[in-house]
CSV table of C-alpha atoms in Angstrom, one decimal:
chain,number,residue,atom,x,y,z
A,1,MET,CA,8.7,-94.5,9.4
A,2,ASN,CA,8.6,-90.8,8.9
A,3,LYS,CA,5.9,-88.4,8.0
A,4,ASN,CA,6.2,-86.3,4.8
A,5,ALA,CA,9.3,-84.2,5.6
A,6,ILE,CA,12.8,-84.8,6.8
A,7,VAL,CA,16.1,-82.8,6.8
A,8,PRO,CA,20.0,-83.1,6.7
A,9,GLU,CA,22.7,-80.7,7.9
A,10,ASN,CA,25.5,-78.9,6.1
A,11,ASP,CA,28.6,-80.6,5.0
A,12,ALA,CA,30.5,-79.4,8.0
A,13,ALA,CA,28.2,-81.5,10.2
A,14,ARG,CA,29.1,-84.8,8.5
A,15,ILE,CA,31.8,-86.9,10.2
A,16,ASP,CA,33.6,-89.7,8.4
A,17,GLU,CA,33.0,-92.1,11.3
A,18,ARG,CA,29.3,-92.1,10.6
A,19,ALA,CA,29.9,-94.1,7.4
A,20,PRO,CA,32.9,-96.4,7.6
A,21,THR,CA,34.2,-97.7,4.3
A,22,HIS,CA,34.4,-101.3,5.6
A,23,LEU,CA,32.6,-103.3,8.2
A,24,PRO,CA,35.2,-105.8,9.5
A,25,GLY,CA,35.3,-108.0,12.5
A,26,SER,CA,33.4,-110.9,13.9
A,27,GLY,CA,29.7,-111.4,13.0
A,28,THR,CA,27.0,-111.7,15.6
A,29,ASN,CA,27.2,-115.5,15.5
A,30,GLY,CA,31.0,-115.7,15.4
A,31,VAL,CA,31.1,-115.5,11.6
A,32,ALA,CA,32.9,-112.6,9.9
A,33,HIS,CA,30.7,-110.0,8.5
A,34,VAL,CA,30.5,-109.7,4.7
A,35,PRO,CA,32.7,-106.6,4.0
A,36,SER,CA,31.2,-103.5,2.4
A,37,THR,CA,32.7,-100.6,0.5
A,38,LEU,CA,31.3,-97.0,0.1
A,39,ASP,CA,30.7,-95.1,-3.0
A,40,ARG,CA,30.3,-91.3,-3.1
A,41,VAL,CA,27.7,-90.5,-5.7
A,42,PRO,CA,26.5,-87.0,-6.7
A,43,VAL,CA,22.7,-86.9,-6.5
A,44,ARG,CA,20.8,-83.8,-7.4
A,45,GLY,CA,23.4,-81.4,-5.9
A,46,LEU,CA,24.0,-83.6,-2.8
A,47,ASP,CA,26.8,-86.0,-1.9
A,48,TYR,CA,25.2,-89.5,-1.4
A,49,SER,CA,27.0,-92.3,0.5
A,50,VAL,CA,26.1,-95.7,-1.0
A,51,ARG,CA,27.2,-98.9,0.6
A,52,ARG,CA,27.8,-102.0,-1.5
A,53,TRP,CA,28.4,-105.6,-0.8
A,54,GLY,CA,29.2,-108.4,-3.2
A,55,ARG,CA,30.6,-108.6,-6.7
A,56,ALA,CA,29.8,-105.8,-9.2
A,57,ASP,CA,28.8,-108.4,-11.8
A,58,ALA,CA,26.3,-110.2,-9.6
A,59,PRO,CA,22.6,-109.6,-9.9
A,60,ALA,CA,21.8,-106.2,-8.3
A,61,LEU,CA,19.5,-105.8,-5.3
A,62,PHE,CA,18.7,-102.3,-3.9
A,63,LEU,CA,18.2,-102.1,-0.1
A,64,LEU,CA,16.4,-99.0,1.1
A,65,HIS,CA,16.6,-98.2,4.8
A,66,GLY,CA,14.0,-96.7,7.1
A,67,TRP,CA,13.5,-93.6,9.1
A,68,MET,CA,16.2,-92.7,11.7
A,69,ASP,CA,18.4,-95.5,10.3
A,70,SER,CA,21.2,-95.9,7.7
A,71,SER,CA,22.6,-98.5,5.3
A,72,PRO,CA,24.5,-100.7,7.9
A,73,THR,CA,21.0,-101.8,9.2
A,74,PHE,CA,21.1,-104.5,6.5
A,75,GLN,CA,24.4,-106.1,7.5
A,76,PHE,CA,22.9,-109.1,9.3
A,77,VAL,CA,20.6,-109.9,6.4
A,78,VAL,CA,23.5,-109.6,4.0
A,79,ASP,CA,25.5,-112.0,6.1
A,80,ALA,CA,22.7,-114.5,5.9
A,81,LEU,CA,22.1,-114.5,2.2
A,82,ARG,CA,23.2,-117.7,0.4
A,83,GLN,CA,23.4,-116.6,-3.2
A,84,ASP,CA,25.7,-114.1,-4.9
A,85,TRP,CA,24.2,-110.6,-5.1
A,86,GLN,CA,25.5,-107.1,-5.7
A,87,LEU,CA,23.7,-105.3,-2.8
A,88,ILE,CA,23.4,-101.6,-3.1
A,89,ALA,CA,22.2,-99.6,-0.1
A,90,PRO,CA,22.2,-95.8,-0.1
A,91,ASP,CA,22.1,-93.6,3.0
A,92,TRP,CA,19.1,-91.4,2.2
A,93,ARG,CA,19.7,-87.6,2.2
A,94,GLY,CA,19.9,-86.5,5.8
A,95,PHE,CA,21.0,-90.0,7.1
A,96,GLY,CA,24.3,-91.7,7.6
A,97,GLY,CA,27.1,-90.4,5.5
A,98,SER,CA,25.0,-88.6,2.9
A,99,THR,CA,24.6,-84.8,2.9
A,100,TRP,CA,22.5,-83.4,5.8
A,101,LEU,CA,20.5,-80.3,4.9
A,102,GLY,CA,19.7,-78.9,8.4
A,103,GLN,CA,16.1,-78.1,7.4
A,104,GLY,CA,13.0,-79.9,6.3
A,105,TYR,CA,12.9,-82.9,4.0
A,106,TRP,CA,10.2,-83.8,1.5
A,107,PHE,CA,9.2,-87.2,0.2
A,108,PRO,CA,9.2,-86.4,-3.5
A,109,ASP,CA,12.9,-85.7,-3.2
A,110,TYR,CA,13.4,-89.3,-2.2
A,111,TYR,CA,11.7,-90.6,-5.3
A,112,ALA,CA,13.9,-88.3,-7.5
A,113,ASP,CA,17.0,-89.3,-5.6
A,114,LEU,CA,16.2,-93.0,-6.0
A,115,GLU,CA,15.7,-92.5,-9.8
A,116,VAL,CA,19.2,-90.9,-10.1
A,117,LEU,CA,20.7,-93.8,-8.1
A,118,LEU,CA,19.0,-96.4,-10.3
A,119,ASP,CA,20.3,-94.6,-13.4
A,120,HIS,CA,23.8,-94.6,-12.0
A,121,TYR,CA,23.9,-98.3,-10.9
A,122,ALA,CA,21.4,-100.0,-13.3
A,123,PRO,CA,20.9,-97.7,-16.4
A,124,GLY,CA,18.0,-98.9,-18.5
A,125,GLN,CA,17.3,-102.0,-16.3
A,126,ALA,CA,14.3,-103.1,-14.4
A,127,VAL,CA,15.5,-103.4,-10.8
A,128,ARG,CA,14.7,-105.3,-7.6
A,129,LEU,CA,13.8,-103.0,-4.7
A,130,VAL,CA,13.7,-104.0,-1.0
A,131,GLY,CA,12.6,-101.3,1.4
A,132,HIS,CA,12.1,-101.3,5.1
A,133,SER,CA,9.7,-98.9,6.8
A,134,MET,CA,10.3,-95.5,5.2
A,135,GLY,CA,12.4,-97.2,2.5
A,136,ALA,CA,9.3,-99.3,1.8
A,137,ALA,CA,7.2,-96.2,1.5
A,138,VAL,CA,9.6,-94.8,-1.1
A,139,ALA,CA,9.9,-98.1,-3.0
A,140,GLY,CA,6.2,-98.7,-3.1
A,141,VAL,CA,5.3,-95.3,-4.5
A,142,TYR,CA,8.2,-95.2,-6.9
A,143,ALA,CA,7.2,-98.6,-8.3
A,144,GLY,CA,3.8,-97.1,-9.1
A,145,LEU,CA,5.3,-93.9,-10.6
A,146,ARG,CA,7.8,-95.9,-12.8
A,147,PRO,CA,6.2,-99.4,-13.1
A,148,ALA,CA,8.5,-100.4,-16.0
A,149,ARG,CA,11.6,-99.6,-13.9
A,150,VAL,CA,10.8,-102.1,-11.1
A,151,ALA,CA,10.9,-105.8,-11.7
A,152,GLN,CA,10.3,-106.9,-8.2
A,153,LEU,CA,9.3,-105.1,-5.0
A,154,VAL,CA,9.6,-106.1,-1.3
A,155,MET,CA,8.0,-103.9,1.4
A,156,MET,CA,9.2,-104.8,4.9
A,157,ASP,CA,6.7,-104.0,7.7
A,158,PHE,CA,5.1,-101.0,6.1
A,159,LEU,CA,1.7,-100.5,4.4
A,160,GLY,CA,1.0,-96.8,4.8
A,161,LEU,CA,0.7,-94.5,7.8
A,162,LYS,CA,-2.4,-93.7,9.9
A,163,PRO,CA,-2.9,-89.9,10.3
A,164,PRO,CA,-3.6,-88.8,13.9
A,165,PRO,CA,-7.3,-88.3,14.4
A,166,ASP,CA,-6.7,-84.6,15.3
A,167,ALA,CA,-4.5,-83.8,12.3
A,168,ALA,CA,-5.5,-80.5,10.8
A,169,SER,CA,-3.5,-78.2,8.6
A,170,PRO,CA,-3.4,-75.2,10.9
A,171,GLN,CA,-2.2,-77.4,13.8
A,172,LEU,CA,0.5,-79.1,11.8
A,173,LEU,CA,1.8,-75.9,10.3
A,174,ARG,CA,2.0,-74.3,13.7
A,175,LYS,CA,4.1,-77.2,15.0
A,176,TRP,CA,6.4,-76.9,11.9
A,177,LEU,CA,6.9,-73.2,12.5
A,178,ASP,CA,7.6,-73.8,16.2
A,179,ALA,CA,10.3,-76.2,15.3
A,180,HIS,CA,12.1,-73.5,13.3
A,181,ALA,CA,12.2,-71.3,16.4
A,182,GLN,CA,13.8,-74.0,18.5
A,183,PRO,CA,15.8,-76.4,16.2
A,184,PRO,CA,15.5,-80.1,17.1
A,185,ARG,CA,18.2,-82.2,18.8
A,186,LEU,CA,18.8,-85.9,19.1
A,187,PRO,CA,19.5,-87.7,22.4
A,188,VAL,CA,23.3,-88.0,23.1
A,189,HIS,CA,24.9,-91.1,24.7
A,190,GLU,CA,28.1,-91.2,26.7
A,191,ASP,CA,29.7,-93.8,24.4
A,192,PRO,CA,28.8,-96.6,21.9
A,193,ALA,CA,28.1,-99.0,24.8
A,194,ALA,CA,25.5,-96.6,26.2
A,195,LEU,CA,23.8,-96.3,22.8
A,196,ALA,CA,23.9,-100.1,22.4
A,197,ARG,CA,22.1,-100.5,25.8
A,198,ARG,CA,19.5,-97.9,24.6
A,199,LEU,CA,18.9,-99.9,21.4
A,200,GLN,CA,18.3,-103.0,23.5
A,201,THR,CA,15.9,-101.2,25.7
A,202,VAL,CA,13.9,-100.1,22.7
A,203,ASN,CA,14.1,-103.5,21.1
A,204,PRO,CA,14.4,-106.4,23.7
A,205,ARG,CA,14.9,-108.9,20.9
A,206,LEU,CA,18.1,-107.3,19.8
A,207,SER,CA,21.1,-109.4,20.9
A,208,ALA,CA,24.0,-107.7,22.7
A,209,ALA,CA,26.4,-108.4,19.8
A,210,ARG,CA,24.0,-106.9,17.2
A,211,ALA,CA,23.3,-103.9,19.4
A,212,ALA,CA,27.0,-103.3,19.7
A,213,PHE,CA,27.5,-103.5,16.0
A,214,LEU,CA,24.6,-101.1,15.3
A,215,ALA,CA,25.9,-98.6,17.9
A,216,ARG,CA,29.3,-98.5,16.1
A,217,HIS,CA,28.0,-98.3,12.6
A,218,VAL,CA,24.7,-96.3,12.7
A,219,GLY,CA,25.9,-93.9,15.4
A,220,ARG,CA,27.8,-90.7,15.0
A,221,VAL,CA,30.8,-90.1,17.3
A,222,GLY,CA,31.5,-86.5,18.3
A,223,ALA,CA,34.8,-85.0,19.2
A,224,ASP,CA,34.1,-85.6,22.9
A,225,GLY,CA,33.5,-89.3,22.3
A,226,ARG,CA,29.8,-89.1,22.9
A,227,VAL,CA,27.4,-90.7,20.4
A,228,GLU,CA,24.1,-90.0,18.7
A,229,MET,CA,22.3,-91.6,15.9
A,230,ALA,CA,23.7,-90.6,12.5
A,231,CYS,CA,20.5,-88.8,11.4
A,232,ASP,CA,19.8,-85.2,10.9
A,233,PRO,CA,17.7,-84.0,13.9
A,234,TRP,CA,15.3,-82.3,11.5
A,235,HIS,CA,13.9,-85.7,10.6
A,236,LYS,CA,12.1,-85.5,14.0
A,237,VAL,CA,10.1,-82.5,12.9
A,238,PRO,CA,6.6,-83.5,11.9
A,239,SER,CA,5.4,-82.8,8.4
A,240,PRO,CA,3.4,-79.6,8.0
A,241,PHE,CA,1.0,-81.4,5.6
A,242,VAL,CA,-1.8,-83.9,6.3
A,243,TYR,CA,-0.9,-87.4,5.2
A,244,ARG,CA,-3.4,-88.7,2.6
A,245,ILE,CA,-3.4,-92.5,2.3
A,246,GLU,CA,-5.7,-92.1,-0.7
A,247,ASP,CA,-2.8,-90.5,-2.7
A,248,VAL,CA,-0.4,-93.3,-1.7
A,249,MET,CA,-2.9,-96.0,-2.6
A,250,ALA,CA,-3.5,-94.4,-6.1
A,251,CYS,CA,0.3,-94.9,-6.7
A,252,TRP,CA,0.2,-98.5,-5.4
A,253,ARG,CA,-2.5,-99.3,-7.9
A,254,GLN,CA,-0.1,-98.5,-10.7
A,255,VAL,CA,2.5,-101.1,-9.6
A,256,THR,CA,2.9,-103.9,-12.0
A,257,ALA,CA,5.8,-105.7,-10.4
A,258,PRO,CA,5.3,-108.8,-8.2
A,259,ALA,CA,5.3,-107.6,-4.6
A,260,LEU,CA,6.2,-109.3,-1.4
A,261,MET,CA,4.8,-107.9,1.8
A,262,LEU,CA,7.1,-109.0,4.5
A,263,PHE,CA,5.4,-108.3,7.9
A,264,ALA,CA,6.8,-108.8,11.4
A,265,GLU,CA,4.7,-110.8,13.8
A,266,HIS,CA,5.0,-108.0,16.4
A,267,GLY,CA,5.7,-105.2,14.0
A,268,TYR,CA,4.1,-102.0,12.9
A,269,VAL,CA,1.7,-103.4,10.3
A,270,ASN,CA,0.1,-106.1,12.6
A,271,GLU,CA,-0.2,-103.6,15.4
A,272,ARG,CA,-1.6,-100.9,13.1
A,273,PHE,CA,-4.3,-103.0,11.5
A,274,ALA,CA,-5.1,-105.4,14.5
A,275,THR,CA,-8.6,-103.9,14.7
A,276,GLU,CA,-8.9,-102.8,11.1
A,277,PRO,CA,-8.7,-105.9,8.9
A,278,GLU,CA,-10.8,-104.3,6.2
A,279,ALA,CA,-8.4,-101.4,5.9
A,280,LEU,CA,-5.5,-103.8,5.6
A,281,ARG,CA,-7.3,-105.8,2.9
A,282,GLN,CA,-8.0,-102.6,0.9
A,283,ARG,CA,-4.4,-101.6,1.0
A,284,LEU,CA,-3.1,-105.0,-0.1
A,285,ALA,CA,-5.7,-105.1,-2.9
A,286,CYS,CA,-4.0,-102.1,-4.5
A,287,PHE,CA,-1.1,-104.4,-5.6
A,288,ALA,CA,-2.2,-106.5,-8.6
A,289,ASP,CA,0.4,-109.2,-7.8
A,290,HIS,CA,1.2,-109.6,-4.2
A,291,ARG,CA,1.9,-112.1,-1.5
A,292,VAL,CA,2.2,-111.8,2.3
A,293,LEU,CA,4.6,-113.5,4.6
A,294,THR,CA,4.9,-112.9,8.3
A,295,ILE,CA,8.3,-113.3,10.1
A,296,ALA,CA,7.7,-114.9,13.5
A,297,ASP,CA,9.1,-113.5,16.7
A,298,ALA,CA,10.2,-110.2,15.1
A,299,GLY,CA,9.4,-106.6,15.8
A,300,HIS,CA,9.4,-103.7,13.4
A,301,ASN,CA,13.1,-104.0,12.7
A,302,LEU,CA,12.8,-107.6,11.5
A,303,GLN,CA,16.2,-107.2,9.7
A,304,HIS,CA,17.8,-107.1,13.1
A,305,ASP,CA,15.5,-109.6,14.9
A,306,GLN,CA,15.3,-112.4,12.4
A,307,PRO,CA,17.9,-111.7,9.6
A,308,GLU,CA,18.2,-115.4,8.6
A,309,ALA,CA,14.4,-115.7,8.1
A,310,VAL,CA,14.3,-112.4,6.2
A,311,ALA,CA,17.2,-113.5,3.9
A,312,ALA,CA,15.5,-116.8,3.2
A,313,ALA,CA,12.2,-115.1,2.4
A,314,LEU,CA,14.0,-112.6,0.0
A,315,GLU,CA,15.8,-115.4,-1.9
A,316,ALA,CA,12.7,-117.5,-2.1
A,317,PHE,CA,10.8,-114.6,-3.7
A,318,LEU,CA,13.4,-112.8,-5.8
A,319,GLN,CA,14.2,-114.1,-9.3
A,320,ARG,CA,17.8,-113.8,-10.5
A,321,ASP,CA,19.0,-112.7,-14.0
């Protein structure tokens, strides 16, 4: 999950391979992946890449990815769903195939971008939002800003950040200025197989097949064949502003939609609040109608670790039209 700012590059930096129009081939359990298509949608002066699975006339479900990620992250969950859905997953600005700015990103822009996307795909309708990590941060606040616009909300392994104890405006602003003097870079890997191995090192629960899939579809291949994550490096620059959980909680208190908090047994939320149960209780209490479900044997990227359990939890909670 990111801080308050993030950034994409100019259009010249975007490469088509970052956002394939179709995800073919064998699934991770020997079953063919559900194919997806890409839409190009103008959003507030940017070119958004939006991945869709399923029939256009099926009930719509919006899938919002997290920080340093992109829309293919939901493929394994999509494969595991048993009911017909129209699944709509944008690449946020600065991620995947959407426009990269090459400078700082600001969270209010994500709320405004989401509103344009909802107006495009579900005009005048109350929608179902499923967000992971940063995507959950966007979905949760948006559901409070536009409560009539959100019918159901799922927040996957996120319930607010914890500001570092030494966070102070002068220090954060200096770091932000320093980043402009030396623009950030992302690690580069020799080939997709090297990126896949790195993904497994970071997440030991990730199978070799799933790691290979992610390396192909959330990576960016350069002209020299080397690979990096398809994310603007500016997303790595810390926000110049102090994170205020009080502001976020004030938005959560305006949420009227039923909310499912889908935590991972070994994920961010359980680690973050292991010694602060009262802080967890206070945050959950902001949501008037909420339930909590923990996915066993899963880390923060529960959509990769236990996609079948995540899919079953979503379909048990979400109500269809």
